[in-house]
Coordinates of C-alpha atoms in Angstrom, one line a residue:
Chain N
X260 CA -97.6 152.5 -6.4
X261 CA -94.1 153.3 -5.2
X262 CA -94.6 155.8 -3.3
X263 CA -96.1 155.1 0.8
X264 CA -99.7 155.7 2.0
X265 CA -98.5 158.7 3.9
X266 CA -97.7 160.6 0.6
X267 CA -101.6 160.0 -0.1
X268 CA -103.3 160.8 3.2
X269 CA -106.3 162.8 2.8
X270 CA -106.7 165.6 4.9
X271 CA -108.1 169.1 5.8
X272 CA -109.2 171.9 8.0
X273 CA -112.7 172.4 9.8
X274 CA -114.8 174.8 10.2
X275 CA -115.6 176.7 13.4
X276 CA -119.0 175.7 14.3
X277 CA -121.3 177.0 17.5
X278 CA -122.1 174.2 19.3
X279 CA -125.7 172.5 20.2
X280 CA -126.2 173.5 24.0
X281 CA -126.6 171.0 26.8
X282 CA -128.1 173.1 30.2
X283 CA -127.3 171.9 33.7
X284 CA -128.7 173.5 36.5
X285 CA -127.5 172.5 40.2
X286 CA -129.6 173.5 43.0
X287 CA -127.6 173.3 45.5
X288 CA -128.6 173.5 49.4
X289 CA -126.4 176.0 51.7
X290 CA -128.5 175.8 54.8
X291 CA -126.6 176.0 58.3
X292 CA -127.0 172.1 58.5
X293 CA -124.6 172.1 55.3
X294 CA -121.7 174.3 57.3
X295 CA -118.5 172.9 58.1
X296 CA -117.2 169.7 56.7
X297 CA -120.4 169.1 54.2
X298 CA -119.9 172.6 52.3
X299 CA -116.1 172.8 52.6
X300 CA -116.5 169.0 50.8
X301 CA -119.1 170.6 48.0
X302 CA -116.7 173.4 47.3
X303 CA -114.0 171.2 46.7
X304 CA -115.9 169.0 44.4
X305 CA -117.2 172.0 42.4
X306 CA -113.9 173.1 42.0
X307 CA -112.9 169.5 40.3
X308 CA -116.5 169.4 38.1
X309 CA -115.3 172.4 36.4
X310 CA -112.0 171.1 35.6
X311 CA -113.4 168.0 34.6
X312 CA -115.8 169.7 32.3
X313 CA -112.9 172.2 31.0
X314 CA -110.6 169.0 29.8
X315 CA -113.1 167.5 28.1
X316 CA -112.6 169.2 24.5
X317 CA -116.3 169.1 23.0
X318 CA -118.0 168.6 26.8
X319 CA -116.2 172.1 27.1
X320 CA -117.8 173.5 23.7
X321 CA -121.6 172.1 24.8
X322 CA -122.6 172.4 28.5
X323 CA -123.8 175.3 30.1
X324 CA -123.3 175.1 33.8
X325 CA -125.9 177.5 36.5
X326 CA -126.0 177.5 40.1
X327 CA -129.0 178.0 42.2
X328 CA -128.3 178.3 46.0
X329 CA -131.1 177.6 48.7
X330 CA -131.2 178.4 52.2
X331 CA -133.0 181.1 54.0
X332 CA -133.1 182.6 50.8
X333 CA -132.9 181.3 46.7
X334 CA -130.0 183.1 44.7
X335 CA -128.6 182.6 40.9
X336 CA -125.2 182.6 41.7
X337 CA -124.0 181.8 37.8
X338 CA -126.4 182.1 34.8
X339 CA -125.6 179.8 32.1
X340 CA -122.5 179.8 31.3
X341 CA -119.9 177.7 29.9
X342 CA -117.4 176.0 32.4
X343 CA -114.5 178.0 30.6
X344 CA -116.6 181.2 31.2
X345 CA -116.8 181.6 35.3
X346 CA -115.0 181.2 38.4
X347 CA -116.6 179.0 40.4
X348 CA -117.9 180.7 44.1
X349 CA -117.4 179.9 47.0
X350 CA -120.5 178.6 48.6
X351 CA -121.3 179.7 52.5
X352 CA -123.9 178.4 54.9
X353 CA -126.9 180.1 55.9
X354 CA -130.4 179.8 57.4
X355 CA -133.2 177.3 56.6
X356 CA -134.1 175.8 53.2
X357 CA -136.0 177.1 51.0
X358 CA -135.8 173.9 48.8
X359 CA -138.7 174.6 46.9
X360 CA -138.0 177.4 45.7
X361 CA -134.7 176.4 44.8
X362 CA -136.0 174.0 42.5
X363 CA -138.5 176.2 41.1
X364 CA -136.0 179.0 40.4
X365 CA -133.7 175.9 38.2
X366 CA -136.8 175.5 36.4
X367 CA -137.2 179.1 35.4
X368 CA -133.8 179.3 34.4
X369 CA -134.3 176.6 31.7
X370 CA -137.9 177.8 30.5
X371 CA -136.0 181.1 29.7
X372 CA -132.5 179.4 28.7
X373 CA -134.7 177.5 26.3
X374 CA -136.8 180.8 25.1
X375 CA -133.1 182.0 24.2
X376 CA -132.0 179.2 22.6
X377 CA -135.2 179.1 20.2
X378 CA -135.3 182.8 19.4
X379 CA -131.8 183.1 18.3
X380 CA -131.7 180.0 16.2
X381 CA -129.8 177.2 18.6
X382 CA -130.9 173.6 19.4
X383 CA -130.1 171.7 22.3
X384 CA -130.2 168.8 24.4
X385 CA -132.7 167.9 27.5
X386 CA -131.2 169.8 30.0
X387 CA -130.6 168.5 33.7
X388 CA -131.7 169.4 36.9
X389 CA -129.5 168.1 39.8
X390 CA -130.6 169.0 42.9
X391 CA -128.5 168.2 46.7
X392 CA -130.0 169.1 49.6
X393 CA -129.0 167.4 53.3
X394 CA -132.4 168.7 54.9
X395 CA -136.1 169.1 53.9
X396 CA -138.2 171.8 52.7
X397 CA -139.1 174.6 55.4
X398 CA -143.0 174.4 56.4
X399 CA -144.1 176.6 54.8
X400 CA -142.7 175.7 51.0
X401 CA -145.2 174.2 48.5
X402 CA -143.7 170.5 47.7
X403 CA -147.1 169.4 46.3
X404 CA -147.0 172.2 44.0
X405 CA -143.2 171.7 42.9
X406 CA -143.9 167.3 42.8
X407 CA -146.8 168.4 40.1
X408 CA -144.7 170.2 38.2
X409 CA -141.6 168.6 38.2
X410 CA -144.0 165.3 37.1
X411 CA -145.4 166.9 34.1
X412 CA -142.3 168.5 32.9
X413 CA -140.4 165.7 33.4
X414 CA -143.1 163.4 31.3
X415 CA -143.1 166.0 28.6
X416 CA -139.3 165.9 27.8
X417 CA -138.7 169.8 29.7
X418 CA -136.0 168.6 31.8
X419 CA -134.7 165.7 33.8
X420 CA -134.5 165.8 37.3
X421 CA -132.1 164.2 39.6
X422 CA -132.0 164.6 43.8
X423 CA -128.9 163.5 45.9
X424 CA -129.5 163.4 49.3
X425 CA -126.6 163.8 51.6
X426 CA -126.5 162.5 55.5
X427 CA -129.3 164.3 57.4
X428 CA -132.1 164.5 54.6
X429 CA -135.8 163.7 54.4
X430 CA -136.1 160.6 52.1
X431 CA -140.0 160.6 52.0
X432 CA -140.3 164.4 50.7
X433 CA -137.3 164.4 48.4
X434 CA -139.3 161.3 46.6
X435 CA -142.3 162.8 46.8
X436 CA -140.3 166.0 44.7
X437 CA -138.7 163.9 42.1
X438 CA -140.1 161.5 39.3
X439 CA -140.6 158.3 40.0
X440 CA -138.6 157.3 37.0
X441 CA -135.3 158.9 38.7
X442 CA -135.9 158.4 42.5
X443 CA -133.3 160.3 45.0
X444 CA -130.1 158.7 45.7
X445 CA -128.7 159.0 49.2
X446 CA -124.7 159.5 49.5
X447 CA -122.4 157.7 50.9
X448 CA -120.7 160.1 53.3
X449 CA -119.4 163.1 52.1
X450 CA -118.5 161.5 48.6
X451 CA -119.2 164.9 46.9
X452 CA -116.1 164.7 44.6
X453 CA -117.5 161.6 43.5
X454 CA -121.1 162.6 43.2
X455 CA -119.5 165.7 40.6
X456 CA -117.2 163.1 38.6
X457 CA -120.0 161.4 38.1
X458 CA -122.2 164.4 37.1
X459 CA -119.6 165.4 34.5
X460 CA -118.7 162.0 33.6
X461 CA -123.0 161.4 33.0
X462 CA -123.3 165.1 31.5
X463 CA -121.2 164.6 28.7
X464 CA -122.2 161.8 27.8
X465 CA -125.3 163.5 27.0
X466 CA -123.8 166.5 25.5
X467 CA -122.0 164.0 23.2
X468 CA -125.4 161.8 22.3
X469 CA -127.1 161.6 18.8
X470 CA -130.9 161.7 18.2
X471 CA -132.3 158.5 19.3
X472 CA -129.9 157.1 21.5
X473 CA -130.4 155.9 24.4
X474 CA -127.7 156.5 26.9
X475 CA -126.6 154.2 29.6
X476 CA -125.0 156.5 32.7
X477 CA -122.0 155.7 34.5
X478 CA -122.6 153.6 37.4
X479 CA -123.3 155.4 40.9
X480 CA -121.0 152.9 43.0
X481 CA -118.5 155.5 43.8
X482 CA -121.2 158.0 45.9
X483 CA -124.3 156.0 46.5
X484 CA -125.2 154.6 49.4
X485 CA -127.0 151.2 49.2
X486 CA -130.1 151.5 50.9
X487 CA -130.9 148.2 53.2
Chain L
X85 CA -112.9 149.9 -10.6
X86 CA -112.2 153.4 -11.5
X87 CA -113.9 154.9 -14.0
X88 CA -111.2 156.9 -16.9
X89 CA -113.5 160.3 -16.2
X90 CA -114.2 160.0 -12.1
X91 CA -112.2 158.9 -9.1
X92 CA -113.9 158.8 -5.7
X93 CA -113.5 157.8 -2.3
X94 CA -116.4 156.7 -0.4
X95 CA -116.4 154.8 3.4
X96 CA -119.0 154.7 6.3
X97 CA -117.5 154.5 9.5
X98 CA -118.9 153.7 12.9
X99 CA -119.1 156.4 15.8
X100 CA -118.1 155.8 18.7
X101 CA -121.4 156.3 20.7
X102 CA -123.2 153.4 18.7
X103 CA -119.7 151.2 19.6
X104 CA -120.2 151.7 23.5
X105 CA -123.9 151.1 22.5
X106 CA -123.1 148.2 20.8
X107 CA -125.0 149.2 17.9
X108 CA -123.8 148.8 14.0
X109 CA -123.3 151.6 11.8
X110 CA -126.3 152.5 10.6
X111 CA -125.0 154.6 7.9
X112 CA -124.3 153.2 4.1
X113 CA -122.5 154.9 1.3
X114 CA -121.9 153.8 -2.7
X115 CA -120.6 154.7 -5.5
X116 CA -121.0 153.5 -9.3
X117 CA -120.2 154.3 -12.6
X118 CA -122.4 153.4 -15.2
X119 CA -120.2 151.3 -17.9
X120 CA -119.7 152.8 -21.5
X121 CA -120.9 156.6 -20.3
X122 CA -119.6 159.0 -18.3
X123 CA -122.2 158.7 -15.6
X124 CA -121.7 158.5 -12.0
X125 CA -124.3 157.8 -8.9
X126 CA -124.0 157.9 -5.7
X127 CA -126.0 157.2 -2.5
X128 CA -125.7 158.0 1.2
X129 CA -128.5 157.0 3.8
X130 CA -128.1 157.4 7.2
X131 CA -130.2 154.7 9.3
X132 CA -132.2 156.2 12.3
X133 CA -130.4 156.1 15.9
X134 CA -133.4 154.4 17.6
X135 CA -134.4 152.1 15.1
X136 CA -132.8 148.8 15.5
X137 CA -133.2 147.9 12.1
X138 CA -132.6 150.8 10.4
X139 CA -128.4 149.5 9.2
X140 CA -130.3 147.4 7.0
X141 CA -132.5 150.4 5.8
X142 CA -130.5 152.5 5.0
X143 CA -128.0 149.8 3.0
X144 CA -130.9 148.6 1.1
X145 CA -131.8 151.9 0.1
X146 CA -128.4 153.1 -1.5
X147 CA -128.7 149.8 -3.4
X148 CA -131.6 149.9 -4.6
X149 CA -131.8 153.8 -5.1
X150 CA -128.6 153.6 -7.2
X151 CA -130.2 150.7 -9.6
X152 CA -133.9 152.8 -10.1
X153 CA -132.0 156.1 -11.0
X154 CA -130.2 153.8 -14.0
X155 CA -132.9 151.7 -14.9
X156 CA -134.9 155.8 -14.4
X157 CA -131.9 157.3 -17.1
X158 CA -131.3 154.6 -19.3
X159 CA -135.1 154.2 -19.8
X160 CA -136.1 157.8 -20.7
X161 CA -132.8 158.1 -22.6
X162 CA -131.0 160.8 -20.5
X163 CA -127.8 158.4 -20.7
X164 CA -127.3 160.2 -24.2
X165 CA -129.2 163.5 -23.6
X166 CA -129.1 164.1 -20.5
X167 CA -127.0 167.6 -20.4
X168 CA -129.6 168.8 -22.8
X169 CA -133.1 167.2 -21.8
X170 CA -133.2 167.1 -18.2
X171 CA -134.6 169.8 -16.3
X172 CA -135.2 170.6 -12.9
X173 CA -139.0 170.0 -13.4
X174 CA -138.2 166.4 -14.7
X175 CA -135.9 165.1 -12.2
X176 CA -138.4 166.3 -9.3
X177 CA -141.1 164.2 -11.3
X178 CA -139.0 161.2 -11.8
X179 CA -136.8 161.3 -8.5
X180 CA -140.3 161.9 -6.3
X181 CA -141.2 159.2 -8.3
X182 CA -138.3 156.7 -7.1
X183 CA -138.3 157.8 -3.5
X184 CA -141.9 156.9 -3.3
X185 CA -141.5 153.3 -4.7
X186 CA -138.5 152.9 -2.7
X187 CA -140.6 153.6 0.3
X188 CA -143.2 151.2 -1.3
X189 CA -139.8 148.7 -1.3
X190 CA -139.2 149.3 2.3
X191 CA -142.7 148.2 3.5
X192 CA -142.0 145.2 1.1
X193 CA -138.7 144.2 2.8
X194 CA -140.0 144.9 6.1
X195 CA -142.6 141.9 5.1
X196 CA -140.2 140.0 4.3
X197 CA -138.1 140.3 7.1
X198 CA -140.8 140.4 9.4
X199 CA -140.1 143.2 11.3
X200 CA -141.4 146.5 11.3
X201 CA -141.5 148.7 8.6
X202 CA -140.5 151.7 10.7
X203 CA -137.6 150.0 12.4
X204 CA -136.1 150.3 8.8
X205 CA -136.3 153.8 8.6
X206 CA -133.0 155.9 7.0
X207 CA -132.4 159.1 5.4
X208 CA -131.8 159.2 1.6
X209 CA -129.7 161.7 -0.5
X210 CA -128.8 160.4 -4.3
X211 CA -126.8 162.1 -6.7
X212 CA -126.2 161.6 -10.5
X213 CA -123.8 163.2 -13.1
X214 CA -122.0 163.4 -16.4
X215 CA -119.4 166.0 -15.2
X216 CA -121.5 168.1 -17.0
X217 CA -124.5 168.3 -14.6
X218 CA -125.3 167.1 -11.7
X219 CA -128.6 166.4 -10.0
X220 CA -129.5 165.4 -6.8
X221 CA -132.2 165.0 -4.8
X222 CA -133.1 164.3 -0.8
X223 CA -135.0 162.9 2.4
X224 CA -133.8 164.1 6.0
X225 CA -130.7 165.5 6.8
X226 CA -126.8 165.1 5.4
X227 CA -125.1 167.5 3.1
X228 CA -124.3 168.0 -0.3
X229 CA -122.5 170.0 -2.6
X230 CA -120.4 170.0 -5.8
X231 CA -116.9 171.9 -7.3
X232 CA -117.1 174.4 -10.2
X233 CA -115.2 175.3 -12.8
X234 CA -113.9 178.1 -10.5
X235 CA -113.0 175.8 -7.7
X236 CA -116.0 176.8 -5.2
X237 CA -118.0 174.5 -3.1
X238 CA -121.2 175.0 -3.8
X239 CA -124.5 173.4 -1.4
X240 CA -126.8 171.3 -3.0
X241 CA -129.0 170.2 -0.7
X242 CA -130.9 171.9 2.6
X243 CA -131.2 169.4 5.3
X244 CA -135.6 168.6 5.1
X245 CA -136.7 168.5 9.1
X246 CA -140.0 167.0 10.3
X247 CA -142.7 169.9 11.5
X248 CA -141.6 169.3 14.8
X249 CA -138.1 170.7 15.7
X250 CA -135.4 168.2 15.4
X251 CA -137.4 165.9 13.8
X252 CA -135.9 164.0 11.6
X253 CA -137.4 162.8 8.6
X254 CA -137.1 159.2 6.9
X255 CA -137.9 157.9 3.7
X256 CA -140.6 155.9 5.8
X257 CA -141.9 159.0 7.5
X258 CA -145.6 159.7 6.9
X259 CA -145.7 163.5 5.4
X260 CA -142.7 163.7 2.6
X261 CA -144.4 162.5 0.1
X262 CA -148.2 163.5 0.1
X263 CA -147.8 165.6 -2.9
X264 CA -144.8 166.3 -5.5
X265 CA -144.7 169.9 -4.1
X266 CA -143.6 168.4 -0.6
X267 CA -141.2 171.1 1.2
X268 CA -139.8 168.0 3.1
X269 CA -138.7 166.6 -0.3
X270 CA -135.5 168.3 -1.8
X271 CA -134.0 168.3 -5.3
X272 CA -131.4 170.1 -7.3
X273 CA -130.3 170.6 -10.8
X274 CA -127.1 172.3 -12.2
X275 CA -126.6 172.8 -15.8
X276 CA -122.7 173.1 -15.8
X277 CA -119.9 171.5 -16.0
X278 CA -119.1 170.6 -12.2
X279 CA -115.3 169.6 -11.4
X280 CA -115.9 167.3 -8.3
X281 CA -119.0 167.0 -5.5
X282 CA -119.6 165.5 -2.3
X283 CA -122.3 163.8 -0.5
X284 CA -122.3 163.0 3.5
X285 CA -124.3 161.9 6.4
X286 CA -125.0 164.4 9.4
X287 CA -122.3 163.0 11.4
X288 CA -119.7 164.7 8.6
X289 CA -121.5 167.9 8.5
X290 CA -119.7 169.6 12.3
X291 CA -116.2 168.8 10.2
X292 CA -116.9 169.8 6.9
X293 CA -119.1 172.7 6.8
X294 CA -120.2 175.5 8.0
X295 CA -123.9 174.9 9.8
X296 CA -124.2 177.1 13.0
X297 CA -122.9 180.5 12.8
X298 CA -123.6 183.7 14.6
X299 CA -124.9 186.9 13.5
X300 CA -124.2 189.6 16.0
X301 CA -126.1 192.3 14.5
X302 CA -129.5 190.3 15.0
X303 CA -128.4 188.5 17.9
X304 CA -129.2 185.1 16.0
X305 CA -127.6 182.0 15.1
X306 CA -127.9 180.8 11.6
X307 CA -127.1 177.7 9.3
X308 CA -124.5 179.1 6.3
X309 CA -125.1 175.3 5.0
X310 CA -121.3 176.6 3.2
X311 CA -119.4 173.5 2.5
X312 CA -116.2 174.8 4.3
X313 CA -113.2 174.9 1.2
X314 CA -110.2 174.2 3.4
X315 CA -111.5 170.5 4.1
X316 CA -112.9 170.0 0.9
X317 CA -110.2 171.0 -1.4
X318 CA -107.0 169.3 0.2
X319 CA -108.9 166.0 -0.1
X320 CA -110.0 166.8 -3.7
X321 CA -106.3 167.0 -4.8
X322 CA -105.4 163.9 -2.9
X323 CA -108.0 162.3 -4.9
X324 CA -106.1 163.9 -8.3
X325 CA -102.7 162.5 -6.9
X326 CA -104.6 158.8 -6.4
X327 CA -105.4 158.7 -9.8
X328 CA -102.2 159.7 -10.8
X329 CA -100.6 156.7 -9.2
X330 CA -103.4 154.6 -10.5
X331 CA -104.5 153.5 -6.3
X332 CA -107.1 150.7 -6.5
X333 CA -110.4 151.6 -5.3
X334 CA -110.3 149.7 -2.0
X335 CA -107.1 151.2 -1.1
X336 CA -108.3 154.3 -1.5
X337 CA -111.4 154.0 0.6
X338 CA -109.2 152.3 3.1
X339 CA -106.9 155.7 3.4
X340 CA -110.6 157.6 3.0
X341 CA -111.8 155.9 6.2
X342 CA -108.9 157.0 8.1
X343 CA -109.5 160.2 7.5
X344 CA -113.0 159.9 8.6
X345 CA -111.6 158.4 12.2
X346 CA -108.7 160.6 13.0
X347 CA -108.5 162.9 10.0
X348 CA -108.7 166.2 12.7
X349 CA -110.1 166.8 15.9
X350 CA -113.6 167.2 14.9
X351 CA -113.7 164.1 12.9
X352 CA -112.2 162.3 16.2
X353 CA -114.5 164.0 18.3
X354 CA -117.5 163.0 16.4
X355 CA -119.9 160.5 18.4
X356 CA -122.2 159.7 15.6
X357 CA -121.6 157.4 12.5
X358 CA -119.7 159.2 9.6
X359 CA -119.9 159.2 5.7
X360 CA -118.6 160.6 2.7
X361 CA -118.6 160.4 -0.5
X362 CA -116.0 162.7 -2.5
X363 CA -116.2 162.6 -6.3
X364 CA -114.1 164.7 -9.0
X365 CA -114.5 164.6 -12.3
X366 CA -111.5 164.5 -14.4
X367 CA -110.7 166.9 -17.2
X368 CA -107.8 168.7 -17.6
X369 CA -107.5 169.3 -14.4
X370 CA -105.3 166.5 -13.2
X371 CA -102.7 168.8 -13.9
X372 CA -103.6 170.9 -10.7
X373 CA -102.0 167.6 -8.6
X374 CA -99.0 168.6 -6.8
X375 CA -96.4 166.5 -7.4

């Protein structure tokens, strides 16, 4: 053995390999009580999530980002896509909100995302919903219909579902719309960038899970507000 | 020690999700060669993610898998004949055979221990060989594959998955082994002479072969299960230059295991636990070591 462990270091190429998908959908609220400061502070943070996302090498490789917008009306504004693959919008303000039907179109995206991903062969992890909203539901939307739902999907393993609520939101009917294993978190101020560090930070962590594991998320300190 | 006809490397390493978990590996690996023959076996189990006990699972089972295929070959005299008289119909019989009372063993240990069977539950794929055929057979997912005389990687094994999707299965899992026929029971014969082969656990497989792959044409993805030649074959001369400087074993699973932590970016990406096992079978082909 004269010659140094260096001389004998295994090594060798791997392969190029698609990558099992991990879907997150934010539903994101753009009504008028969102203009100014509040959507000029989401845009920002979206901005960073992205780049967050894009430097993490295999986070990059795994989650599928789409964007639901909710106000007076519900648009897709990016399918699923990888954070590498679109420039993030712009979001402007407009109208009332149409919360429900926010949600309900982040839950058709993954029924069909998921369609895809069986017919062409793929697995892939739970995805997430993340829903931000700073109001409550118009009148006229069906939240009993959408708390249902979101319960039995939840309980069967569809999706989870998370709801931020920032200054200005209804407390009672966002926790009557999410599980009661992941009650809504209120935040502290406009701590968006933090909310969407923490998002990517949590995110990948799942993208990067094995079968089994049970994953403990980053703490919320940074955007939470304590409720007294 | 090294056997005069084989050198391997062999090392389970921990991932870095069950470290931030702290959680043990739950992967085991091994390696033996059977004394006055040229006969090698080798063992990788993989212990289930959410079962707390399954580290000592699946390190049981390489143990005692490795010691029943023997006591299996030395008793029905396949030591000596074994190129000629096995066939793929009689190590189906006798491996099925093996898992099963290994899964008997599991419930046995689990008595012992006093926990719960289940919570021991691991993966199993075995491996025997002469250099001049191997065999192999499997529960649950990994990877296997073997060198021939032409110098291509060749699979051995097809991951066995549960009826639901993602559902892995376990030598404890209820459905493998209700008849000898079992889809979700895997074995493999070749008849040749085989030049090196590999076994590893599912945290390997992203780095080392090809298992997701897209076909445009019909808009699907597909599992090549192609062990991928540019990892395999650099190591597989390494392993000829080890021998050639006469490296002790634990050395070179020591320089094996780095290679499983930081050997490339996939390996150092990898979240899950890793193993390997890399075995080449030495004929004249020492001679194809640089240097």
């Amino acid at each position: 053995m004269t010659e140094n462990f260096e001389t004998f270091s295994f090594g060798g190429e791997s392969p190029e390999n698609y990558e099992q998908k991990c879907l997150c959908v934010l539903a994101l609220d753009v009504s008028g009580s969102m203009a100014g400061n509040p959507i000029e502070k989401m845009n920002e943070a979206l901005k960073e999530f992205q780049k967050e996302l894009q430097n993490d090498f295999v986070a990059a490789q795994r989650i599928e980002v789409a964007i639901v917008t909710f106000g007076s009306t519900v648009e897709t504004i990016i399918q699923p896509t990888l954070s590498a693959d679109f420039e993030m919008p712009t979001l402007k303000t407009s109208g009332s909100t149409k919360l429900v039907d926010g949600v309900r179109m982040a839950i058709n995206i993954i029924d069909e995302r998921k369609i895809w991903y069986r017919s062409t062969g793929q697995t892939y992890f739970r995805p997430w919903i993340m829903l931000i909203t700073d109001g409550e539901p118009d009148g006229d939307q069906d939240l009993v219909g959408l708390s249902s739902e979101i319960r039995n999907k939840v309980d069967n393993k569809a999706f989870s579902f998370y709801a931020v609520g920032s200054d200005g939101y209804n407390h009672s009917k966002l926790s009557q719309i999410s599980h009661p294993s992941t009650p809504p978190i209120p935040l502290k101020g406009l701590a968006y960038n933090e909310l969407f560090k923490w998002l990517s930070a949590s995110i990948s962590l799942v993208s990067k899970s094995v079968e089994g594991q049970q994953i403990q998320l980053p703490s919320t300190g940074g955007w939470a507000q304590i409720q007294v | 020690m090294i056997k005069e006809n084989w050198i391997s490397a062999w090392c389970s390493k921990i991932g870095s999700s069950h470290i931030i978990e702290g959680l043990p590996c739950q992967d085991s690996s091994k390696v033996i060669y059977l004394e006055n023959t040229e006969f090698i076996i080798a063992a990788i189990s993989d212990g289930a993610g959410s079962c707390e006990n399954s580290h000592i699972g699946s390190l049981f089972l390489v143990d005692r898998a490795i010691e029943k295929i023997a006591t299996a070959f030395k008793l029905r005299n396949w030591l000596e004949n074994g190129d000629s008289e096995l066939t793929l119909e009689k190590w189906r019989e006798e491996s099925f055979l093996i898992f099963k009372e290994l899964k008997e063993e599991v419930k046995l240990k689990s008595i012992e221990l006093e926990i719960d069977f289940k919570s021991l539950s691991a993966t199993l794929i075995i491996a025997i060989s002469n250099g001049k055929f191997i065999a192999c057979a499997n529960i649950g997912d990994g990877r296997a594959a073997f060198r021939n005389e032409d110098s291509d990687w060749i699979p051995m094994l097809v991951p066995t998955k549960g009826e639901e999707a993602n559902q892995t299965l376990f030598i404890t899992s209820e459905i493998w082994d209700e008849n000898i026929d079992s889809e979700y029971f895997g074995t493999f014969l070749y008849e040749k002479q085989i030049t090196a082969f590999t076994l590893l656990s599912d945290g390997c497989e992203r780095a080392s072969f090809e298992i997701l792959k897209y076909n445009e044409e019909e808009d699907k993805y597909f599992d090549p299960n192609k062990p991928f030649k540019p990892f395999f074959e650099p190591n597989y001369l390494n392993l000829l230059k080890l021998k050639k400087a006469n490296y002790e074993q634990n050395i070179i699973n020591e320089l094996w295991g780095n290679f499983l932590e930081n050997g490339n970016q996939k390996l150092i990406n990898e979240t899950d636990d890793k193993s390997i096992i890399l075995s080449v079978y030495l004929t004249s082909q020492i001679n194809e070591a640089e240097g």
